Coordinates of N, CA and C in Angstrom, one line a residue:
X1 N 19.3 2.0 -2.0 CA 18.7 0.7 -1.6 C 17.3 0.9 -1.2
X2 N 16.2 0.4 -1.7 CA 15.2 0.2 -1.4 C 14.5 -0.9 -1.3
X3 N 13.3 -1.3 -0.2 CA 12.9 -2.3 0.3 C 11.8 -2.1 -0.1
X4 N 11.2 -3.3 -1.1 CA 10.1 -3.4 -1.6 C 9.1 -4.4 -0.9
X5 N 8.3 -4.2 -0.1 CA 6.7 -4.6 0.4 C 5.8 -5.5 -0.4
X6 N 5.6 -6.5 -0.9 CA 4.4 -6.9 -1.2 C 3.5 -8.0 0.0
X7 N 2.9 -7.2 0.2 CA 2.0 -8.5 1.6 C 1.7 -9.8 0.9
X8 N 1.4 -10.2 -0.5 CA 0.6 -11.3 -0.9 C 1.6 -12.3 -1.4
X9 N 1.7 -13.5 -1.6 CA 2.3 -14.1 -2.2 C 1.8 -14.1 -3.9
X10 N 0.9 -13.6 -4.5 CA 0.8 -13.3 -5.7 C 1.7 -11.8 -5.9
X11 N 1.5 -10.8 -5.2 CA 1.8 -9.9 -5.1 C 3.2 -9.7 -5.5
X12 N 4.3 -10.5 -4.7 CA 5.4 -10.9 -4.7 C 6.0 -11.3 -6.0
X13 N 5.1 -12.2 -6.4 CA 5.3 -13.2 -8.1 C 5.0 -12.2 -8.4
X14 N 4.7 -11.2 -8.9 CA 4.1 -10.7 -9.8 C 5.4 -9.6 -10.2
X15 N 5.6 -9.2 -8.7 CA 6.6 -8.1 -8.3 C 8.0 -8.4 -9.3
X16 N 8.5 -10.1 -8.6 CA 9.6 -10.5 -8.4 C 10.1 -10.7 -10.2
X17 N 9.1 -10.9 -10.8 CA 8.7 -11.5 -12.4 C 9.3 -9.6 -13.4
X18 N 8.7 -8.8 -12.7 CA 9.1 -7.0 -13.0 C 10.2 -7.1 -13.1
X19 N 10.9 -7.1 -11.6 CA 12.1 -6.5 -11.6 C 13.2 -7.5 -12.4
X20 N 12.4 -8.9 -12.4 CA 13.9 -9.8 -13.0 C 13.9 -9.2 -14.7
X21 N 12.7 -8.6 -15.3 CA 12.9 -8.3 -16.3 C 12.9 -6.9 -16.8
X22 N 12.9 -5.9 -15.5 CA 12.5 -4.5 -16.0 C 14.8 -4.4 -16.8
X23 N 14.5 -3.2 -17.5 CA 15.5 -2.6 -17.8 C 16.7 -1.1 -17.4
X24 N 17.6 -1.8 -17.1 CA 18.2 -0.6 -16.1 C 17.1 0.1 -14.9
X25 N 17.1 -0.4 -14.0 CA 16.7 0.6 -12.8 C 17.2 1.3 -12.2
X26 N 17.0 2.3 -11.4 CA 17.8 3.3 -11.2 C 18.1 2.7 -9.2
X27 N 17.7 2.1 -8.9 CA 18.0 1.7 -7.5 C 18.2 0.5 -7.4
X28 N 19.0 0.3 -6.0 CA 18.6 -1.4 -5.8 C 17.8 -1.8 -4.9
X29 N 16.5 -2.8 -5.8 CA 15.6 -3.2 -5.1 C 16.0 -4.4 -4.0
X30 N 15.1 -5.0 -3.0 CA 15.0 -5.9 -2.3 C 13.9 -5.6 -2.2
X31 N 12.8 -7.3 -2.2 CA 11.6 -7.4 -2.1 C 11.5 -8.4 -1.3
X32 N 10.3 -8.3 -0.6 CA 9.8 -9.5 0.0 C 8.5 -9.5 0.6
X33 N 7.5 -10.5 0.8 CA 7.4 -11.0 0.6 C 6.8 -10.5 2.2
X34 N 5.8 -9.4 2.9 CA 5.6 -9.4 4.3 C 4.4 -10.5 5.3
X35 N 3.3 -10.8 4.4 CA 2.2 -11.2 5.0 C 1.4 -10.3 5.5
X36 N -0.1 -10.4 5.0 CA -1.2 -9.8 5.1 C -1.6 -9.3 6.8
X37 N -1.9 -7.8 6.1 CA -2.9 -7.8 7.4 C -1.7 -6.6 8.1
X38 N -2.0 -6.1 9.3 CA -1.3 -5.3 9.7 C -0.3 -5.9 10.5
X39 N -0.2 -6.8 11.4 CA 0.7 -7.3 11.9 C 1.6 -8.1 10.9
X40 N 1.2 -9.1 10.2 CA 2.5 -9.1 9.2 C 3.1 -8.7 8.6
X41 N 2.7 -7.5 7.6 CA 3.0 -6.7 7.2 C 4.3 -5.5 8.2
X42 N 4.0 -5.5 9.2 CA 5.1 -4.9 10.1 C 5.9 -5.6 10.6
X43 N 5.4 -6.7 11.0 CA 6.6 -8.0 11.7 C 7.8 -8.1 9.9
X44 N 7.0 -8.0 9.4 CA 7.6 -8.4 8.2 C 9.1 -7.5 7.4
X45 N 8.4 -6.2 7.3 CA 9.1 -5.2 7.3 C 10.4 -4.9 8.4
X46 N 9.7 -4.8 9.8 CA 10.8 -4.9 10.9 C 12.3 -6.2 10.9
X47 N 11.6 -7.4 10.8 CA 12.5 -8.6 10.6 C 13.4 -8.3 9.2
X48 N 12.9 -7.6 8.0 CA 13.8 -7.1 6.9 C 14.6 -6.1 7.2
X49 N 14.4 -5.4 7.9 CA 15.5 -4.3 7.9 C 16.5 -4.5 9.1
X50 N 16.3 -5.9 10.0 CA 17.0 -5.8 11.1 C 17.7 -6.6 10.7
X51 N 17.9 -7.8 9.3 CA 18.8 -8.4 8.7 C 19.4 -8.1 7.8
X52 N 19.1 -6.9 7.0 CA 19.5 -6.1 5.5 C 21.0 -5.8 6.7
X53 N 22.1 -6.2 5.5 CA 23.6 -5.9 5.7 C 23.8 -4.2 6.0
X54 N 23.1 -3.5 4.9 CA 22.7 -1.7 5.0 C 21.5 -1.4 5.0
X55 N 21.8 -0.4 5.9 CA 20.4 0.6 5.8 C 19.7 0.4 4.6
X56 N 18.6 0.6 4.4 CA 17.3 0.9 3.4 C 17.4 2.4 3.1
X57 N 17.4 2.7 2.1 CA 17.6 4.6 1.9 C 15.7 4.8 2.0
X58 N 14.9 3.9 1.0 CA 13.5 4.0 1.3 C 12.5 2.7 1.2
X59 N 11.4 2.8 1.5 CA 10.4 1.2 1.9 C 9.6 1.6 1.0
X60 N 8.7 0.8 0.0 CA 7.5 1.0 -1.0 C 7.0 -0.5 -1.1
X61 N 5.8 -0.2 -0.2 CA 4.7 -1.1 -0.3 C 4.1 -0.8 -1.8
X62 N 3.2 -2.0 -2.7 CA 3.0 -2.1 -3.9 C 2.2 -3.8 -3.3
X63 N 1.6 -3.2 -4.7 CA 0.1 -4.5 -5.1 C -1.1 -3.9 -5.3
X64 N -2.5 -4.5 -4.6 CA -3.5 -3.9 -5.0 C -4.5 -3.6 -3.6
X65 N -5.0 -2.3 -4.1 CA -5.6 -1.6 -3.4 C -7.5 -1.2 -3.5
X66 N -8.5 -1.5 -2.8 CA -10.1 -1.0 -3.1 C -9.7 0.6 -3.4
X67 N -11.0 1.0 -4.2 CA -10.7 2.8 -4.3 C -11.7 2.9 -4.5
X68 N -11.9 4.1 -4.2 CA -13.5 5.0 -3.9 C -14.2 5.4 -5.3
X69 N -15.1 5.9 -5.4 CA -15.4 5.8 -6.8 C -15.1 6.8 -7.7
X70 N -14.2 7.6 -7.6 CA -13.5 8.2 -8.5 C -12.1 7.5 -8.7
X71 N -11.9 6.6 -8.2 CA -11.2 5.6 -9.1 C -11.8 4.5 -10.4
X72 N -11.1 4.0 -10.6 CA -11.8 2.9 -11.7 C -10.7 1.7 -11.5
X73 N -11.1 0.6 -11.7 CA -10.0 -0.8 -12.1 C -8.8 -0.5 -13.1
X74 N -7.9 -0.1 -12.1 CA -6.5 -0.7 -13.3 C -5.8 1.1 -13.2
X75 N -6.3 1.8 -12.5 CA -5.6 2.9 -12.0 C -4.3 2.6 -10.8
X76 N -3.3 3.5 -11.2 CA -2.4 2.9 -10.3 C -2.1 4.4 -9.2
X77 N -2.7 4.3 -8.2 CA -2.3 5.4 -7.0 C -1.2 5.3 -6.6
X78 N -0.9 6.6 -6.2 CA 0.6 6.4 -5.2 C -0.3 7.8 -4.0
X79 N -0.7 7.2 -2.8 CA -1.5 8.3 -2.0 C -0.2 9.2 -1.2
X80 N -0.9 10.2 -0.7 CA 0.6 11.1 0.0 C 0.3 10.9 1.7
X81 N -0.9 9.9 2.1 CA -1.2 10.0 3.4 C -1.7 8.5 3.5
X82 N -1.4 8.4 5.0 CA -2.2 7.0 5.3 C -2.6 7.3 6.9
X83 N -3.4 6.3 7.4 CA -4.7 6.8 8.1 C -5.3 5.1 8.3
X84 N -5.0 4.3 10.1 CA -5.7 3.8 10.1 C -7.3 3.8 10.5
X85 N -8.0 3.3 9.7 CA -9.6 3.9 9.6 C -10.0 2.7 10.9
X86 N -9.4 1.6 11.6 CA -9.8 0.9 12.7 C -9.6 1.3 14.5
X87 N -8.8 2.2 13.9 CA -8.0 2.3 15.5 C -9.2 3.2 16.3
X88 N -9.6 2.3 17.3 CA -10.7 2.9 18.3 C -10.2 3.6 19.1
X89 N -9.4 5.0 19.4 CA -8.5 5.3 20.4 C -9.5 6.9 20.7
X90 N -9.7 7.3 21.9 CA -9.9 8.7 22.2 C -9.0 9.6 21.4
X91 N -9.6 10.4 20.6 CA -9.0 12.0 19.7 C -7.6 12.3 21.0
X92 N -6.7 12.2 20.8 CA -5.3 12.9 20.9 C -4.4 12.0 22.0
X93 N -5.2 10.9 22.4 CA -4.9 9.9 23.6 C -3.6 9.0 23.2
X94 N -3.2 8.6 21.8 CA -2.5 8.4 21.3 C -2.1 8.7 20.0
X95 N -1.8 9.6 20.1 CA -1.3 9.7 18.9 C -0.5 9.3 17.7
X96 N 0.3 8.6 18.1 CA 0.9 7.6 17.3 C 0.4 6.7 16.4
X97 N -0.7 6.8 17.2 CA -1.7 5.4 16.3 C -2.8 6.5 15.4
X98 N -2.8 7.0 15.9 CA -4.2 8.0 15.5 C -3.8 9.0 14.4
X99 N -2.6 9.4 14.5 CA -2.2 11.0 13.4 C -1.9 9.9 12.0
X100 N -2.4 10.9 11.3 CA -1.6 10.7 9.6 C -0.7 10.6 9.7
X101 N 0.3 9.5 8.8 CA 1.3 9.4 8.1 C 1.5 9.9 7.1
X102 N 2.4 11.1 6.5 CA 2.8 11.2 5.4 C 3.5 10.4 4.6
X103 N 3.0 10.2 3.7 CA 3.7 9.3 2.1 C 4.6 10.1 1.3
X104 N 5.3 9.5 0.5 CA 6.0 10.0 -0.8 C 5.3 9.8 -1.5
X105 N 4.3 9.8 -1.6 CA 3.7 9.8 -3.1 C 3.2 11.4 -3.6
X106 N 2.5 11.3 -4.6 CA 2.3 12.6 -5.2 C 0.9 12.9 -5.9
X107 N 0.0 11.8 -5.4 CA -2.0 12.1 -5.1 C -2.2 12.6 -4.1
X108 N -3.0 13.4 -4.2 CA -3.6 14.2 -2.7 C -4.6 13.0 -2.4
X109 N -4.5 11.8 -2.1 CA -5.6 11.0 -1.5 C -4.8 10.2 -0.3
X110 N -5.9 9.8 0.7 CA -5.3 8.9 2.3 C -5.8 7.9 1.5
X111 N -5.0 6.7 2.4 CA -5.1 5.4 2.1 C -5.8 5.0 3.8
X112 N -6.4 4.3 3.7 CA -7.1 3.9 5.2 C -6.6 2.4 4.7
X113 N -5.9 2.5 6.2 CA -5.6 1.1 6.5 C -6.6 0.5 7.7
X114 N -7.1 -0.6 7.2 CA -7.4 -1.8 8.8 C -7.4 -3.2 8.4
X115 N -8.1 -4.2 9.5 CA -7.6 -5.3 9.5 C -9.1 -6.0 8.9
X116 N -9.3 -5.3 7.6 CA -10.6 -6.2 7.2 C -10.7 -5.6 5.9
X117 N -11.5 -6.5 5.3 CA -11.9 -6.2 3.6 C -12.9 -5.4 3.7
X118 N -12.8 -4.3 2.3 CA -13.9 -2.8 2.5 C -15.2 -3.5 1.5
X119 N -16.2 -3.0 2.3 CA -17.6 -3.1 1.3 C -17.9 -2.2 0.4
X120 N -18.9 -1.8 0.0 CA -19.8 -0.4 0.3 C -20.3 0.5 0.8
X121 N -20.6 -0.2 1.7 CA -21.0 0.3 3.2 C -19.9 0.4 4.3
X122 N -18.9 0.1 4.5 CA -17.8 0.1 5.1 C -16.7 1.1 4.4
X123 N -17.0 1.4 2.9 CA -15.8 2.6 2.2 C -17.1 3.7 2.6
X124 N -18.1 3.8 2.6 CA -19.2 4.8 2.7 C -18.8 5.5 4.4
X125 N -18.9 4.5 4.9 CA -18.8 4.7 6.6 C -17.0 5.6 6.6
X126 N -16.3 5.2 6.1 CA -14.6 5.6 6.7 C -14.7 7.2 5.9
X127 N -15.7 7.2 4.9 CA -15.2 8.4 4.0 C -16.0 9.3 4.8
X128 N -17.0 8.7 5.0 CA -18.6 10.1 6.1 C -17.4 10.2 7.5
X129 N -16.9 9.7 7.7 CA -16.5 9.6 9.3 C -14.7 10.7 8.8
X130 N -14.6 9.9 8.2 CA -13.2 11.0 8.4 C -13.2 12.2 6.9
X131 N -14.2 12.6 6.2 CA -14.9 13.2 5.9 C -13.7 14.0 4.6
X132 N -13.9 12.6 3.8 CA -13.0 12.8 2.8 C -13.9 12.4 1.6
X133 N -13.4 12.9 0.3 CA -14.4 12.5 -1.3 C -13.6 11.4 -2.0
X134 N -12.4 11.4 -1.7 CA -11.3 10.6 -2.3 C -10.0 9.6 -1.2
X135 N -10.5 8.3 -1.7 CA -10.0 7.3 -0.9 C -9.3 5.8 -1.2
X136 N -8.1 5.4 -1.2 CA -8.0 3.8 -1.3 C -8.2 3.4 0.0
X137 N -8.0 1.6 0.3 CA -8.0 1.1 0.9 C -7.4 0.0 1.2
X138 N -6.6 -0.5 2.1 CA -5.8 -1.6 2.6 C -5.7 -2.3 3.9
X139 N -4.8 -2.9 3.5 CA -4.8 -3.8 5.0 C -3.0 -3.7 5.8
X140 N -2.3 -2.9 5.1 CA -1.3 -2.7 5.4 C -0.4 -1.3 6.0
X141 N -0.7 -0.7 4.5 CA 0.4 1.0 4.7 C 0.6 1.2 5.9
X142 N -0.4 1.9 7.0 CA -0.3 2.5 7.7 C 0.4 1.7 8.8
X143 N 0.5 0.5 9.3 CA 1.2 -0.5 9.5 C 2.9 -0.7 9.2
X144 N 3.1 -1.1 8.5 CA 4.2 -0.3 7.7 C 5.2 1.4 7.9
X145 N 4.3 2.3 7.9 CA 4.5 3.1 7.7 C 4.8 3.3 9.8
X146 N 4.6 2.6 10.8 CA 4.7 2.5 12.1 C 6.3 2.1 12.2
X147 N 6.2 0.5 11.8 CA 7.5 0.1 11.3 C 8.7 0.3 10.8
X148 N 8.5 1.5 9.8 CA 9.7 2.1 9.1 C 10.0 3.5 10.0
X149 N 9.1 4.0 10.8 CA 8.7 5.2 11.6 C 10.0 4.7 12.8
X150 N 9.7 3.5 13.3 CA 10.1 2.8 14.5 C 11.5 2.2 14.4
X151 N 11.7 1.3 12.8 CA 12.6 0.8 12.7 C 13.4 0.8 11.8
X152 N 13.3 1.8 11.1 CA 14.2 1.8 9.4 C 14.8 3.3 9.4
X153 N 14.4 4.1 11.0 CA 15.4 5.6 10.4 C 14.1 6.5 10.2
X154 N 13.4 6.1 9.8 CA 12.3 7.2 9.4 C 12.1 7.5 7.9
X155 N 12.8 6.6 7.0 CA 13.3 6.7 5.7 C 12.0 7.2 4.9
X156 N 12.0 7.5 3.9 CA 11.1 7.9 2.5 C 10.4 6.7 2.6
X157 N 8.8 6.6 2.6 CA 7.8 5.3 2.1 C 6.6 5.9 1.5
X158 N 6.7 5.0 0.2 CA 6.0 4.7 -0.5 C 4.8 4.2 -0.6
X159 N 3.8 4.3 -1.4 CA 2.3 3.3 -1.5 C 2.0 3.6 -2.9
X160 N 2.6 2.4 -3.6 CA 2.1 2.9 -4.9 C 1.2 1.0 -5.4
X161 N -0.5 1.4 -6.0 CA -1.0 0.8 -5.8 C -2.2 0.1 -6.8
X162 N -2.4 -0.8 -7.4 CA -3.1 -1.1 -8.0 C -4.7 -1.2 -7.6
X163 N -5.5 -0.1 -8.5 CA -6.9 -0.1 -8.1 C -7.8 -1.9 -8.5
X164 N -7.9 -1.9 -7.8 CA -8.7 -4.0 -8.0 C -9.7 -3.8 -7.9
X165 N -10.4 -3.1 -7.2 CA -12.2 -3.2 -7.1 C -12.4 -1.9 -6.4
X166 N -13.8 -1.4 -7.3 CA -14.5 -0.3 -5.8 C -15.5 -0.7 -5.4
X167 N -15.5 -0.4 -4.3 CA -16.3 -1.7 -3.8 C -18.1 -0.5 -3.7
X168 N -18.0 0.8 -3.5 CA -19.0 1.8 -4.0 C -19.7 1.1 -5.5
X169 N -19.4 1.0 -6.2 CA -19.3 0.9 -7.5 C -20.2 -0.9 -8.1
X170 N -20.5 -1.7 -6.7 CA -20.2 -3.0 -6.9 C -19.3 -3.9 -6.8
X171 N -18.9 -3.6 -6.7 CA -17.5 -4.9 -6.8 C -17.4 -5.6 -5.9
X172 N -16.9 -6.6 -5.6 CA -16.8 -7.5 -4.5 C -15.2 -8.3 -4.4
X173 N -15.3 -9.0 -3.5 CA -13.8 -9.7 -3.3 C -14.2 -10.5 -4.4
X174 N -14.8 -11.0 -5.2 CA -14.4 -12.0 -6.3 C -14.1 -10.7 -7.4
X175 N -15.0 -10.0 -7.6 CA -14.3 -8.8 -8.4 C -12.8 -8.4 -8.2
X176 N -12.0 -8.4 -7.5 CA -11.2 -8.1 -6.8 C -9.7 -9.4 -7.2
X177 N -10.6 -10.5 -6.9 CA -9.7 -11.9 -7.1 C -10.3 -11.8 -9.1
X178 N -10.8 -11.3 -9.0 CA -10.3 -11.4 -10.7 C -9.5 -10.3 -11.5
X179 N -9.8 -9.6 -11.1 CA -8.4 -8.4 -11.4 C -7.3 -8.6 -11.4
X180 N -6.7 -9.2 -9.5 CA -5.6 -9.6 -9.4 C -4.9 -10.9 -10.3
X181 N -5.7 -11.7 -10.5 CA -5.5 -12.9 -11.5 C -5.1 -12.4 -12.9
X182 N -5.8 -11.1 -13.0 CA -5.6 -10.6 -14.5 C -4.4 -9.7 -14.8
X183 N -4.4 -9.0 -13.8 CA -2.8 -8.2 -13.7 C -1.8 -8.4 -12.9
X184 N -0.6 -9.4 -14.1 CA 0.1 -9.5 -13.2 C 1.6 -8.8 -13.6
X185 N 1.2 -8.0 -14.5 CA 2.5 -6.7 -15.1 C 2.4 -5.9 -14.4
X186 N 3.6 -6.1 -12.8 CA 3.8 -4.6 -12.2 C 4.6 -3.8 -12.7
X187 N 5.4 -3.6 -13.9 CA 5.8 -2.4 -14.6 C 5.2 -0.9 -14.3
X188 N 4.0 -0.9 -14.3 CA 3.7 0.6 -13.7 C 3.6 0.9 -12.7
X189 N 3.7 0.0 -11.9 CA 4.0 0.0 -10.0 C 5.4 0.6 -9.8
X190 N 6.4 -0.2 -10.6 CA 7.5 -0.4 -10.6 C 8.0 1.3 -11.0
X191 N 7.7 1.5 -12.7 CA 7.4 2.7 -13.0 C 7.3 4.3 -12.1
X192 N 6.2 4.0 -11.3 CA 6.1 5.1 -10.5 C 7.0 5.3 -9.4
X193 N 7.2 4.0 -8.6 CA 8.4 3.9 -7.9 C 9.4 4.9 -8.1
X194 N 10.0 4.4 -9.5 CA 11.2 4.5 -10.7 C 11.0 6.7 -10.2
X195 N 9.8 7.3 -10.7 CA 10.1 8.4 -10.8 C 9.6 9.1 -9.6
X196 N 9.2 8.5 -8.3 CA 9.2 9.4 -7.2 C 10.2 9.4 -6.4
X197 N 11.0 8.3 -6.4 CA 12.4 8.4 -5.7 C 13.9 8.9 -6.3

């Protein structure tokens, strides 16, 4: 049994439109449907698994993700780390909020999560500061990954993710709202899922 994550209400459609027509899957999905941003995304998650009849064996957030510029539009990451890039906390003061999360995925790249859309100047700033070459970006994972930490067992989570804009590169939230508009076949979301679990 696995619980599938999409924060967006396109996200969702997009998701829900996959699975009604993918062929033989190898798990049972449940999707829904959490709300943007880090607190929904975890209210979201937590309120799913305190009403799921059984346990969740694993959780896999999916949709789309900014990426650094060794990404390109229409790559699909699955990172093995997440990393809120907002949390203002003194080095070792809390840790909970502050240490990596390990992923199931199987890219050596962190996903930085916070509660704002990335620029150029803001993916420039998170990469010089936590002093990495390779990076996505969200508003969720690490959130999530608190949530299933807290409330799901500790189970296997996922981040597998559609590149929509880099924002290094140019791109902008309309860059970004056009991508999304344009891809709405999660089959390779779905796909990757399919072979890391």
């Amino acid at each position: 049994r696995v619980l599938i994550v999409a924060p967006t209400s396109r996200e969702y459609k997009y998701m829900r439109t996959t699975l009604e027509t993918f062929d033989s899957p190898k798990h049972n999905y449940t999707l829904i449907c959490s709300g943007i941003g880090k607190a929904g995304a975890a209210a979201g998650v937590a309120t799913a698994v305190a009403k799921a009849a059984e346990p969740f064996d694993a959780v896999a957030v999916i949709g789309f993700a900014a990426g650094s510029l060794d990404f390109k539009q229409g790559d699909v990451v699955a990172p093995n780390c997440a990393v809120y890039h907002d949390c203002d906390v003194p080095e070792g003061f809390i840790p909970e909020l502050t240490d990596a999360y390990k992923l199931g995925g199987d890219d050596e790249v962190t996903v930085f999560t916070g509660d704002s859309f990335i620029n150029a100047a803001s993916a420039t700033e998170i990469m010089q500061r936590f002093d990495c070459k390779s990076a996505i970006f969200d508003m969720e994972i690490m959130a999530v990954a608190i949530a299933v930490r807290d409330y799901a067992g500790a189970v296997p989570l996922l981040a597998v993710k559609y590149i929509s804009d880099v924002p290094q590169s140019g791109h902008t939230e309309q860059s970004y709202d056009e991508f999304a508009d344009s891809h709405s076949d999660f089959t390779p979301l779905l796909n990757r899922i399919e072979k890391l679990l």
